[in-house]
Coordinates of C-alpha atoms and ligand atoms in Angstrom, one line a residue:
Chain A
M1 CA 15.0 70.0 -60.9
V2 CA 15.7 73.6 -59.7
N3 CA 19.2 74.6 -59.2
L4 CA 19.4 77.5 -56.7
D5 CA 22.6 78.6 -58.1
D6 CA 20.8 79.7 -61.2
L7 CA 18.7 82.0 -59.0
Y8 CA 21.1 83.1 -56.4
R9 CA 24.1 84.0 -58.6
E10 CA 27.1 85.2 -56.7
I11 CA 26.9 88.8 -58.1
L12 CA 23.3 89.0 -56.9
L13 CA 24.2 87.9 -53.4
D14 CA 27.0 90.4 -53.4
H15 CA 24.6 93.3 -54.2
Y16 CA 22.2 91.9 -51.5
R17 CA 24.8 91.9 -49.0
R18 CA 26.4 95.2 -50.0
P19 CA 23.8 97.2 -51.7
R20 CA 25.0 100.2 -53.8
N21 CA 23.2 103.5 -53.6
R22 CA 21.2 102.6 -50.6
G23 CA 19.7 105.4 -48.4
P24 CA 17.6 108.5 -48.7
L25 CA 18.5 111.2 -51.3
E26 CA 18.2 114.7 -50.0
T27 CA 18.5 116.3 -53.5
A28 CA 15.8 114.1 -55.1
N29 CA 13.3 115.7 -57.5
A30 CA 11.5 112.6 -58.5
S31 CA 10.5 109.5 -56.4
A32 CA 8.3 106.5 -56.4
E33 CA 7.4 103.6 -54.2
G34 CA 6.9 100.0 -55.2
S35 CA 5.7 96.9 -53.3
N36 CA 4.8 93.3 -53.7
P37 CA 2.4 92.9 -50.8
L38 CA 2.1 89.1 -51.1
C39 CA 5.9 88.6 -50.5
G40 CA 6.5 91.8 -48.6
D41 CA 9.0 93.4 -51.0
E42 CA 9.1 97.2 -50.7
I43 CA 11.3 99.8 -52.3
T44 CA 11.3 103.6 -52.3
L45 CA 13.3 105.0 -55.2
E46 CA 14.6 108.6 -55.4
L47 CA 16.1 110.4 -58.4
Q48 CA 17.8 113.7 -59.0
L49 CA 17.2 114.5 -62.6
D50 CA 19.0 117.6 -64.0
D51 CA 17.6 119.9 -66.6
D52 CA 18.8 118.0 -69.6
G53 CA 17.1 114.8 -68.3
R54 CA 20.2 113.1 -66.9
I55 CA 19.9 111.1 -63.7
A56 CA 22.5 112.9 -61.8
D57 CA 21.9 110.9 -58.6
V58 CA 19.8 108.0 -57.5
A59 CA 19.2 106.1 -54.2
F60 CA 16.8 103.5 -52.8
T61 CA 15.6 102.4 -49.5
G62 CA 13.4 99.5 -48.6
D63 CA 13.1 95.9 -47.5
G64 CA 12.6 92.7 -49.3
C65 CA 14.0 89.5 -50.5
S66 CA 17.4 89.2 -51.9
I67 CA 16.2 89.2 -55.5
S68 CA 14.3 92.4 -55.2
Q69 CA 17.0 94.2 -53.2
A70 CA 19.9 93.0 -55.5
S71 CA 17.8 94.1 -58.5
S72 CA 17.3 97.5 -57.0
S73 CA 21.0 97.9 -56.3
L74 CA 22.0 96.8 -59.8
M75 CA 19.4 99.1 -61.4
T76 CA 20.6 102.2 -59.5
E77 CA 24.2 101.4 -60.4
Y78 CA 23.2 101.2 -64.0
V79 CA 21.1 104.3 -64.4
R80 CA 23.2 106.7 -62.3
G81 CA 24.7 109.3 -64.8
R82 CA 22.5 108.2 -67.8
K83 CA 19.9 110.1 -69.6
S84 CA 16.3 109.2 -68.7
D85 CA 15.7 107.9 -72.3
E86 CA 18.6 105.5 -71.9
A87 CA 17.0 104.4 -68.6
T88 CA 13.8 103.8 -70.4
S89 CA 15.4 101.6 -73.0
A90 CA 17.1 99.7 -70.2
I91 CA 13.6 99.2 -68.7
D92 CA 12.4 97.7 -71.9
A93 CA 15.5 95.5 -72.4
F94 CA 15.0 94.2 -68.8
Q95 CA 11.4 93.4 -69.4
A96 CA 12.2 91.7 -72.7
M97 CA 14.7 89.5 -70.9
M98 CA 12.4 88.8 -67.9
I99 CA 9.1 88.3 -69.7
E100 CA 10.0 87.2 -73.2
G101 CA 13.1 85.5 -72.2
E102 CA 15.3 87.4 -74.6
E103 CA 19.1 87.5 -74.2
A104 CA 20.3 90.3 -72.0
P105 CA 22.0 92.9 -74.0
E106 CA 25.7 93.1 -73.4
E107 CA 25.5 96.6 -72.1
L108 CA 23.2 95.8 -69.2
G109 CA 26.3 94.1 -67.8
D110 CA 25.8 92.4 -64.4
I111 CA 22.1 92.9 -64.7
G112 CA 22.1 89.9 -67.0
A113 CA 22.6 87.7 -63.9
L114 CA 19.0 88.3 -63.2
A115 CA 18.0 86.2 -66.3
G116 CA 18.1 83.0 -64.2
V117 CA 15.2 84.2 -62.2
R118 CA 12.9 83.4 -65.2
K119 CA 13.2 79.7 -64.1
F120 CA 11.5 80.6 -60.9
P121 CA 8.2 82.2 -62.0
M122 CA 7.1 83.2 -58.5
R123 CA 10.2 85.4 -58.3
V124 CA 9.9 87.3 -61.5
K125 CA 7.9 90.0 -59.8
C126 CA 10.6 90.4 -57.2
A127 CA 13.3 91.1 -59.8
S128 CA 10.9 93.4 -61.7
L129 CA 9.9 95.6 -58.9
A130 CA 12.8 98.0 -59.0
W131 CA 12.3 98.6 -62.7
K132 CA 8.6 99.2 -62.5
T133 CA 9.3 101.7 -59.7
L134 CA 11.9 103.4 -61.9
E135 CA 9.4 103.6 -64.7
L136 CA 6.9 105.2 -62.4
A137 CA 9.4 107.7 -61.0
L138 CA 10.4 108.8 -64.5
A139 CA 6.8 109.2 -65.5
Q140 CA 6.0 111.3 -62.5
H141 CA 8.9 113.5 -63.2
D142 CA 7.8 114.0 -66.8
R143 CA 4.5 115.2 -65.5
H144 CA 6.3 117.6 -63.1
D145 CA 4.2 116.6 -60.2
D146 CA 7.0 116.3 -57.6
A147 CA 4.5 117.0 -54.8
T148 CA 3.0 113.6 -54.7
R149 CA 5.0 110.3 -54.6
A150 CA 3.7 107.7 -57.1
T151 CA 3.2 104.1 -56.0
V152 CA 3.1 100.9 -57.8
T153 CA 1.7 97.7 -56.2
T154 CA 1.6 94.4 -58.0
D155 CA -1.9 92.9 -58.1
E156 CA -2.6 90.7 -55.1
R157 CA -4.1 87.7 -56.9
S158 CA -4.3 85.1 -54.1
T159 CA -5.7 86.5 -51.0
S160 CA -7.3 83.6 -49.2
N161 CA -5.1 80.5 -49.2
G162 CA -3.5 81.3 -45.8
Chain B
M1 CA 2.0 50.6 -32.6
N2 CA 4.6 53.2 -31.7
S3 CA 5.5 55.6 -29.0
D4 CA 2.5 57.8 -29.5
G5 CA 0.4 54.9 -28.4
G6 CA -2.5 54.1 -30.7
F7 CA -1.3 56.8 -33.1
D8 CA 0.2 54.8 -35.9
I9 CA 2.1 57.4 -37.9
E10 CA 3.5 54.9 -40.4
R11 CA 0.0 53.6 -41.2
I12 CA -1.4 57.2 -41.5
R13 CA 1.4 58.2 -43.9
R14 CA 0.6 55.2 -46.2
D15 CA -2.8 56.7 -46.7
F16 CA -1.3 59.9 -48.2
P17 CA 0.6 58.9 -51.5
V18 CA 1.8 62.4 -52.1
L19 CA 4.0 62.1 -49.1
K20 CA 6.1 59.6 -51.1
R21 CA 6.8 62.2 -53.7
E22 CA 10.2 63.7 -54.3
V23 CA 10.6 67.4 -54.8
N24 CA 13.8 68.7 -56.3
G25 CA 15.4 65.3 -55.7
R26 CA 14.5 65.2 -52.0
P27 CA 11.6 63.5 -50.2
L28 CA 8.7 65.9 -49.8
V29 CA 8.4 67.4 -46.4
Y30 CA 5.0 69.0 -46.5
L31 CA 4.7 71.7 -43.8
D32 CA 2.1 74.0 -45.4
N33 CA -0.9 72.4 -43.9
A34 CA -2.4 75.7 -42.6
A35 CA -2.9 76.7 -46.3
T36 CA -4.4 73.3 -47.3
S37 CA -4.0 69.7 -46.1
H38 CA -3.5 66.7 -48.3
R39 CA -6.3 64.1 -48.7
P40 CA -6.0 60.4 -47.9
V41 CA -6.8 57.7 -50.4
Q42 CA -10.1 57.1 -48.6
V43 CA -11.4 60.5 -49.6
M44 CA -10.2 60.2 -53.1
A45 CA -11.8 56.7 -53.4
E46 CA -15.1 58.0 -52.0
I47 CA -15.2 60.8 -54.6
T48 CA -14.4 58.4 -57.4
R49 CA -17.0 55.9 -56.2
F50 CA -19.6 58.6 -56.1
Y51 CA -19.0 59.7 -59.7
R52 CA -18.6 56.2 -60.9
D53 CA -21.6 54.5 -59.2
I54 CA -24.2 57.2 -58.3
N55 CA -23.6 60.7 -59.8
S56 CA -27.0 62.4 -59.7
N57 CA -28.3 65.7 -58.6
I58 CA -29.8 65.8 -55.2
H59 CA -33.2 66.8 -53.8
R60 CA -35.0 66.7 -57.1
G61 CA -35.4 63.3 -58.7
V62 CA -37.5 60.3 -57.8
H63 CA -35.1 58.0 -59.6
T64 CA -32.9 55.7 -57.6
L65 CA -29.6 57.4 -58.4
S66 CA -30.9 60.8 -57.2
V67 CA -32.3 59.3 -54.1
E68 CA -29.0 57.5 -53.3
A69 CA -27.1 60.8 -54.0
T70 CA -29.3 62.8 -51.7
E71 CA -28.8 60.1 -49.0
R72 CA -25.1 60.3 -49.2
F73 CA -25.1 64.0 -49.2
E74 CA -27.5 64.3 -46.2
A75 CA -25.6 61.7 -44.3
V76 CA -22.5 64.0 -44.3
R77 CA -24.7 66.8 -42.9
E78 CA -25.4 64.6 -40.0
R79 CA -21.6 63.5 -39.7
M80 CA -20.7 67.3 -39.5
R81 CA -23.4 67.9 -36.9
D82 CA -21.8 65.2 -34.8
F83 CA -18.3 66.4 -35.4
I84 CA -18.9 69.9 -33.9
G85 CA -21.5 68.8 -31.3
A86 CA -24.4 70.8 -32.9
P87 CA -28.0 70.1 -31.8
H88 CA -29.5 69.7 -35.3
A89 CA -28.3 68.5 -38.7
S90 CA -30.6 71.1 -40.4
E91 CA -28.3 73.8 -38.9
I92 CA -25.4 72.6 -41.1
I93 CA -25.1 74.6 -44.3
F94 CA -22.7 73.6 -47.0
T95 CA -20.8 76.5 -48.7
R96 CA -17.7 76.7 -50.8
N97 CA -15.4 77.6 -47.9
T98 CA -14.9 79.6 -44.7
T99 CA -14.8 82.8 -46.5
E100 CA -18.3 82.2 -48.1
S101 CA -19.6 81.1 -44.7
I102 CA -18.6 84.3 -43.0
N103 CA -19.9 86.4 -45.9
L104 CA -23.2 84.6 -45.7
V105 CA -23.6 85.7 -42.1
A106 CA -22.4 89.2 -42.9
H107 CA -25.1 89.5 -45.6
A108 CA -28.1 87.5 -44.4
W109 CA -27.7 88.3 -40.7
G110 CA -25.6 91.5 -40.7
R111 CA -27.6 93.5 -43.3
T112 CA -30.8 92.4 -41.8
F113 CA -30.3 92.9 -38.1
L114 CA -27.5 95.5 -37.7
E115 CA -27.9 99.2 -38.0
A116 CA -25.9 102.4 -37.5
G117 CA -24.4 102.5 -34.0
D118 CA -24.2 98.7 -33.6
E119 CA -20.7 97.3 -33.1
V120 CA -19.0 94.2 -34.6
L121 CA -16.0 93.1 -32.6
I122 CA -13.2 91.2 -34.3
S123 CA -9.5 90.7 -33.3
E124 CA -6.2 91.9 -34.6
I125 CA -5.1 88.4 -35.5
E126 CA -7.9 87.6 -37.9
H127 CA -7.6 86.2 -41.4
H128 CA -8.5 88.7 -44.0
S129 CA -11.7 86.6 -44.6
N130 CA -12.9 87.6 -41.1
I131 CA -12.0 91.3 -41.6
V132 CA -13.1 92.3 -45.0
P133 CA -16.8 91.1 -45.0
W134 CA -17.2 93.3 -41.8
Q135 CA -15.6 96.3 -43.4
M136 CA -18.0 95.9 -46.3
L137 CA -20.9 95.6 -43.8
R138 CA -19.6 98.7 -42.0
D139 CA -19.5 100.7 -45.2
A140 CA -23.0 99.5 -46.3
R141 CA -24.7 99.9 -42.9
G142 CA -22.8 102.5 -40.9
I143 CA -22.0 100.0 -38.1
A144 CA -18.7 100.3 -36.1
L145 CA -16.0 97.8 -36.5
R146 CA -13.7 97.4 -33.5
H147 CA -10.9 95.0 -32.8
I148 CA -9.3 93.3 -29.8
P149 CA -5.6 94.2 -30.0
M150 CA -2.8 91.6 -30.1
L151 CA -0.1 91.5 -27.4
P152 CA 3.6 91.1 -28.5
D153 CA 3.5 87.4 -27.9
G154 CA 0.6 86.9 -30.4
T155 CA -2.1 86.3 -27.7
L156 CA -5.0 88.8 -27.4
D157 CA -5.2 91.5 -24.8
L158 CA -8.1 90.1 -22.8
D159 CA -8.3 93.1 -20.4
E160 CA -8.9 95.3 -23.5
A161 CA -11.4 92.7 -24.7
R162 CA -13.4 93.1 -21.5
R163 CA -13.5 96.9 -22.0
L164 CA -14.5 96.6 -25.6
I165 CA -17.4 94.2 -25.1
G166 CA -20.4 96.3 -24.1
P167 CA -24.0 96.9 -24.8
R168 CA -23.4 98.2 -28.4
T169 CA -21.6 94.9 -29.3
K170 CA -23.9 93.0 -31.5
L171 CA -21.5 90.4 -32.8
L172 CA -18.2 89.0 -31.7
S173 CA -16.6 87.4 -34.8
I174 CA -13.3 85.7 -33.8
T175 CA -10.9 83.1 -34.8
L176 CA -10.3 80.0 -32.6
M177 CA -6.8 79.5 -33.9
S178 CA -4.7 82.1 -35.8
N179 CA -3.3 80.8 -39.1
A180 CA -0.4 83.3 -39.0
L181 CA 0.9 82.6 -35.4
G182 CA -0.9 79.5 -34.3
T183 CA -2.4 81.4 -31.2
I184 CA -5.4 79.6 -29.7
V185 CA -7.9 82.2 -28.5
P186 CA -9.9 81.6 -25.3
V187 CA -13.2 81.9 -27.3
A188 CA -15.4 80.3 -24.7
E189 CA -14.4 83.0 -22.2
L190 CA -14.9 85.8 -24.6
A191 CA -18.1 84.4 -25.9
E192 CA -19.6 84.4 -22.4
L193 CA -18.8 88.0 -22.0
A194 CA -20.3 88.8 -25.4
R195 CA -23.5 86.8 -24.8
A196 CA -24.0 88.5 -21.4
Q197 CA -24.3 91.7 -23.4
G198 CA -26.8 90.1 -25.8
A199 CA -24.2 89.8 -28.6
R200 CA -24.0 86.9 -31.0
V201 CA -20.8 85.0 -31.5
L202 CA -19.3 83.7 -34.8
V203 CA -16.3 81.4 -34.5
D204 CA -13.8 81.2 -37.4
A205 CA -12.8 77.5 -37.0
A206 CA -11.0 77.2 -40.3
Q207 CA -7.6 76.5 -38.5
A208 CA -9.0 75.0 -35.4
A209 CA -11.6 72.4 -36.7
P210 CA -8.9 70.4 -38.5
H211 CA -6.6 70.2 -35.5
M212 CA -8.5 70.0 -32.2
P213 CA -11.9 68.7 -30.9
I214 CA -14.6 71.3 -31.4
D215 CA -18.0 71.6 -29.5
V216 CA -20.2 74.5 -30.4
G217 CA -22.0 74.3 -27.2
D218 CA -18.7 74.5 -25.1
L219 CA -17.6 77.4 -27.2
G220 CA -20.8 79.3 -26.7
A221 CA -21.0 80.0 -30.4
D222 CA -24.0 81.1 -32.5
F223 CA -22.2 80.6 -35.8
L224 CA -19.2 78.6 -36.8
A225 CA -17.3 78.4 -40.0
C226 CA -14.7 76.1 -41.5
S227 CA -13.3 74.6 -44.8
A228 CA -13.1 71.0 -45.8
H229 CA -9.8 71.5 -47.7
K230 CA -7.8 72.1 -44.5
M231 CA -9.2 69.0 -42.8
L232 CA -8.4 66.2 -45.3
G233 CA -11.4 67.0 -47.5
P234 CA -11.7 68.3 -51.0
T235 CA -11.4 72.0 -52.1
G236 CA -14.7 73.8 -52.8
V237 CA -16.6 72.6 -49.7
G238 CA -17.1 74.8 -46.6
V239 CA -19.5 74.6 -43.6
L240 CA -21.5 77.2 -41.9
W241 CA -23.2 76.1 -38.7
G242 CA -25.7 78.5 -37.1
R243 CA -28.3 78.2 -34.3
R244 CA -31.6 77.3 -35.8
E245 CA -33.5 80.3 -34.3
L246 CA -31.0 82.6 -35.9
L247 CA -31.0 80.8 -39.3
E248 CA -34.8 80.8 -39.4
E249 CA -35.1 84.5 -39.0
M250 CA -32.4 85.3 -41.6
P251 CA -33.4 85.9 -45.2
P252 CA -31.6 83.8 -47.9
F253 CA -28.1 84.7 -49.1
L254 CA -28.3 83.7 -52.7
G255 CA -31.5 83.1 -54.7
G256 CA -32.2 80.3 -57.1
G257 CA -33.0 76.6 -57.3
D258 CA -33.3 74.4 -54.2
M259 CA -33.6 77.3 -51.8
I260 CA -37.3 78.0 -52.6
A261 CA -40.6 76.4 -51.5
S262 CA -42.5 77.9 -54.4
V263 CA -41.9 80.4 -57.1
S264 CA -44.3 82.5 -59.1
L265 CA -43.1 85.2 -61.5
E266 CA -43.9 87.8 -58.9
E267 CA -42.6 86.2 -55.7
S268 CA -41.2 83.2 -54.0
T269 CA -41.4 81.6 -50.6
W270 CA -38.3 80.2 -49.0
N271 CA -37.5 76.6 -48.4
E272 CA -36.9 75.3 -44.9
L273 CA -33.5 74.9 -43.3
P274 CA -30.9 74.2 -44.4
H275 CA -32.0 74.4 -48.1
K276 CA -32.9 78.0 -47.8
F277 CA -29.1 78.8 -47.7
E278 CA -28.0 76.2 -50.4
A279 CA -29.1 77.8 -53.7
G280 CA -28.2 75.9 -56.8
T281 CA -26.4 72.5 -57.2
P282 CA -23.8 72.2 -54.5
N283 CA -20.4 70.4 -54.7
I284 CA -22.1 67.0 -54.3
A285 CA -19.2 64.8 -54.8
G286 CA -17.0 67.1 -52.6
V287 CA -19.5 66.9 -49.8
V288 CA -19.5 63.1 -50.1
G289 CA -15.7 63.0 -50.0
F290 CA -15.7 65.4 -47.0
G291 CA -17.8 62.8 -45.2
A292 CA -14.9 60.3 -45.7
A293 CA -12.5 62.9 -44.4
L294 CA -14.6 63.3 -41.2
D295 CA -14.7 59.5 -40.8
Y296 CA -10.9 59.5 -41.1
L297 CA -10.3 62.2 -38.5
E298 CA -12.6 60.6 -36.1
A299 CA -11.1 57.1 -36.6
V300 CA -7.7 58.6 -35.6
G301 CA -9.2 60.8 -33.0
M302 CA -9.2 64.6 -32.7
D303 CA -7.6 64.3 -29.2
A304 CA -4.8 62.1 -30.6
I305 CA -4.3 64.6 -33.5
R306 CA -4.0 67.4 -31.1
S307 CA -1.5 65.8 -28.8
H308 CA 0.6 64.7 -31.8
E309 CA 0.7 68.2 -33.0
V310 CA 1.5 69.6 -29.5
D311 CA 4.5 67.2 -29.5
L312 CA 5.7 68.3 -33.0
T313 CA 5.2 72.0 -32.2
S314 CA 7.2 71.9 -28.9
Y315 CA 9.9 69.9 -30.7
A316 CA 10.0 72.4 -33.6
L317 CA 10.1 75.3 -31.2
D318 CA 12.9 73.7 -29.3
R319 CA 14.9 73.0 -32.4
L320 CA 14.4 76.3 -34.1
I321 CA 15.1 78.5 -31.1
D322 CA 18.7 77.2 -31.1
V323 CA 19.3 78.3 -34.7
P324 CA 21.3 81.5 -34.7
G325 CA 19.4 84.4 -36.1
V326 CA 15.9 82.8 -35.8
T327 CA 13.1 84.8 -34.3
L328 CA 10.0 82.8 -33.3
Y329 CA 6.6 84.6 -33.4
G330 CA 3.5 83.7 -31.4
P331 CA 3.1 82.2 -28.0
L332 CA 5.9 79.9 -26.9
D333 CA 3.8 77.6 -24.9
P334 CA 2.7 74.8 -27.3
E335 CA -0.5 74.3 -25.3
L336 CA -1.5 77.8 -26.2
R337 CA -0.9 77.3 -29.9
G338 CA -1.8 75.1 -32.8
G339 CA 0.7 73.3 -35.0
V340 CA 1.9 76.5 -36.6
V341 CA 5.4 77.9 -36.3
S342 CA 6.0 81.3 -37.8
F343 CA 9.5 82.5 -37.8
G344 CA 12.1 84.9 -39.2
L345 CA 15.8 84.6 -39.9
E346 CA 18.1 87.6 -39.5
G347 CA 19.3 88.9 -42.8
V348 CA 17.3 86.5 -44.8
H349 CA 13.9 87.4 -46.2
P350 CA 11.2 84.8 -45.7
H351 CA 10.8 84.4 -49.4
D352 CA 14.4 83.4 -49.6
I353 CA 14.0 81.0 -46.7
G354 CA 11.1 79.4 -48.6
Q355 CA 13.1 79.1 -51.8
V356 CA 16.1 77.4 -50.1
L357 CA 13.8 75.1 -48.2
D358 CA 12.0 74.2 -51.4
G359 CA 15.3 73.2 -52.8
E360 CA 15.5 70.7 -50.0
G361 CA 12.0 69.4 -50.6
V362 CA 10.6 71.3 -47.7
A363 CA 7.2 73.1 -48.4
I364 CA 6.5 76.0 -46.2
R365 CA 4.6 79.3 -46.7
A366 CA 6.3 82.7 -46.8
G367 CA 4.4 85.8 -46.8
H368 CA 1.8 87.7 -44.8
H369 CA -0.6 84.7 -44.5
C370 CA -3.6 86.8 -45.2
A371 CA -3.1 88.5 -41.9
Q372 CA -1.6 91.8 -42.7
P373 CA -2.6 93.5 -39.5
V374 CA -0.5 90.8 -37.6
M375 CA 2.5 91.6 -39.7
R376 CA 2.0 95.4 -39.1
R377 CA 1.7 94.9 -35.4
L378 CA 5.0 92.9 -35.4
D379 CA 6.5 95.5 -37.6
I380 CA 7.5 92.9 -40.3
A381 CA 6.5 92.4 -43.9
A382 CA 6.3 88.7 -43.8
T383 CA 7.2 85.5 -41.9
A384 CA 8.2 82.0 -42.9
R385 CA 5.6 79.5 -41.6
A386 CA 5.8 75.7 -41.0
S387 CA 2.4 74.2 -40.2
F388 CA 2.0 70.6 -39.1
Y389 CA -0.7 67.9 -39.4
L390 CA -1.3 64.3 -38.3
Y391 CA 1.1 62.8 -40.9
N392 CA 4.1 64.9 -40.0
T393 CA 7.0 63.5 -38.0
R394 CA 9.8 64.7 -35.7
E395 CA 12.2 63.5 -38.5
E396 CA 10.6 66.0 -40.9
V397 CA 11.2 68.8 -38.3
D398 CA 14.8 67.8 -38.3
V399 CA 14.9 68.2 -42.1
L400 CA 13.3 71.6 -41.6
E401 CA 15.8 72.7 -39.0
A402 CA 18.8 71.6 -41.1
A403 CA 17.3 73.5 -44.2
V404 CA 16.9 76.6 -42.1
R405 CA 20.4 76.3 -41.0
E406 CA 21.4 75.9 -44.7
A407 CA 19.5 79.1 -45.6
A408 CA 21.3 81.0 -42.9
D409 CA 24.7 79.7 -44.2
F410 CA 23.7 80.4 -47.8
F411 CA 23.0 84.1 -47.2
G412 CA 25.7 84.0 -44.6
G413 CA 27.4 86.7 -42.7
F414 CA 24.4 88.1 -41.1
G415 CA 23.8 88.3 -37.3
G416 CA 26.0 85.1 -36.7
Ligands
PLP1 C1 -8.1 81.3 -39.7 C2 -8.6 81.3 -41.1 N1 -9.8 81.9 -41.5 C3 -10.3 81.8 -42.7 C4 -9.6 81.2 -43.7 C5 -10.2 81.2 -45.1 O1 -10.4 79.9 -45.5 P1 -10.9 79.6 -47.1 O2 -9.8 80.2 -47.9 O3 -11.0 78.2 -47.2 O4 -12.2 80.3 -47.2 C6 -8.4 80.6 -43.5 C7 -7.6 79.9 -44.5 O5 -6.7 80.3 -45.0 C8 -7.9 80.6 -42.1 O6 -6.7 80.1 -41.9

C-alpha cells in the first residue's frame, strides 16, 4: 500500500511552496531547458560559472508538479557556490540513489528526502528532471557554446492511450 | 429497478468484477474510462469460450472449427454494421485501433487521391492520432493541413469553420467527442458544409461510439473510426467503416495473406471488401469478444448510457465548481459534452492531484491526454481528467470531490 507521506515529505512540500533560487538570472553564462512532456513538467536552469569552474550563482524558472519543482529548488541550493566537478559528483550520487536505490550520501543533506520517490516509479522522472537539466547546462558550458540553449526532453513513450 | 428507470446500475456493476477491487485500501473508483473502459464478465467469457471450444483461423479451412470461427468473426462485422447504422457489413474493416484506422485512410485514400494544393481540415481539439497521420501525409504529398480553431470554452469556432471549408477542402477529419475536454462537435453540420464542397468526411468516433448512439448516415460521414477497448471490448481491436464506393477505389494498406485474390511471383490481385484491408491473421478472439461488448451495450441501450452520463457529468460539474481553487475546462452545458470532466486546482499540479486521488482509490488521468494543441490553447501544461461510463455512480463522484478537496488541503495555502 502506498503511503503518500513517503513521497510528499514535509521538506519537499516546503521547497515546493517556497522555492529557493527561483527566477531568471541576468548574469547567466550557461543554461538549459528540461521537460517531461507527458506530465507537463518544465524547468529552465541558468548558471553563472566563474573562470575557475565555480557555480557563482544559479536560478531556475518553470512549472510542474511538486516533486519536479522541489527537486529543482533543492538542487540549486546545493550547487550554488560549488565547483562544477562537485556538482557532477552530486548528479551521479543522485542518480545512484534514484535509479539503483543506493543510500543518499550524508552530504547531499535534504536532497535525501527525494529517496522516497523511488516507491512511485511514475514520479522518478519528475525528481530527476532538475539533475538532467543541470548536467546538460554544465556540458553546454564546457563546450563554450553559450549562444544556444540546450534542451532535454524525456522520451514520450505512451502517446495514444488518451 | 432504480431511479434511472430501466437502468439497473447495481446489476451492471456486478458484471465488472474489477469494480470490487480495493486500491490502496480503498474501494476502486475508476474514472479513467476515456483512456480505456473495463470489460464485463460476458466479454471475458466469450473470449474464453472461443479459445476453449473453437479456436481456428478464419477464411481458410474447410474444417468445422475454421468454419465456426469464420462465422463468429463475420457475425461481429454484421453487429458492428448495425451498431453504427452502416449500409453494408462489407464496409466494416477490423483494425487494431482507431489510430490504425485513421492511418489506413491517410495511406490508402490520402496518398492515392490527394495532391499538392489539396487541403485536409482537422480541428484544434483532435487527439494526436487524428493530427500526426495528416502531418505525415502533408510532408509526403505536399497537401495543406488546416485546423478549425477552438474557442475558450472548448467548443469549435464554427464561423471560422465555415470560412475554412472551401473548394480546396478534400477531407474533413474530425472528432465527434474530444477526449481532453469532452466537447461534442456538431459533426453533421460541418459534414454537410464539407460535402457541399465535394470533400470527404472522416469521423473520429473513438470517444463518441462508446458513449452515445451513432448513425453514420445522420452524421454524413464517409469514414468512421473507433476502438473496441474504450467500449467494453478487448484491446487490440479497432474498426474502420468506409463507404463502399470509396473503399473499392482505394488500394490496399498492408499486403499479405487474406487480402489477395490471387498471387503469382510477379503480381497479385486484390481480394474483395472487406478482406482487401485485412491482411494477415486478425485478432480473431478479440473481435469475437467485441461482439459480446456490442451486445452488452445494446442490451443496456446507448440512449440510456448517454442519459446516465449526462446526469453524472452535470452532477460532477456542480460538485467540483464549488471546490475552492478548481478550474473546469470545456463546455459547462452537460448536453454539449460527453462524460469527461477536465479540471485544474490552483497551486496543485495535475500530477499531484492524480497521486493524492490514487491514494484514495480514485483513478483519473493527469497529463496532456494526447491533445497538446488543446493544452497550448488553454495555456496550461496538463489537466486532471475524470471520465465516466455506464458503471459509475453519483456516490463515486462524491468520493472524487472529497479527494480533490483533500488534495487542495494537502498542498494547502494556495488560492484559498
Ligand atoms: C478522440 C480519440 N481519438 C483517437 C484515440 C486513439 O485511440 P487508440 O489509442 O485506441 O488508437 C483516442 C484514444 O485515446 C481518442 O480519445
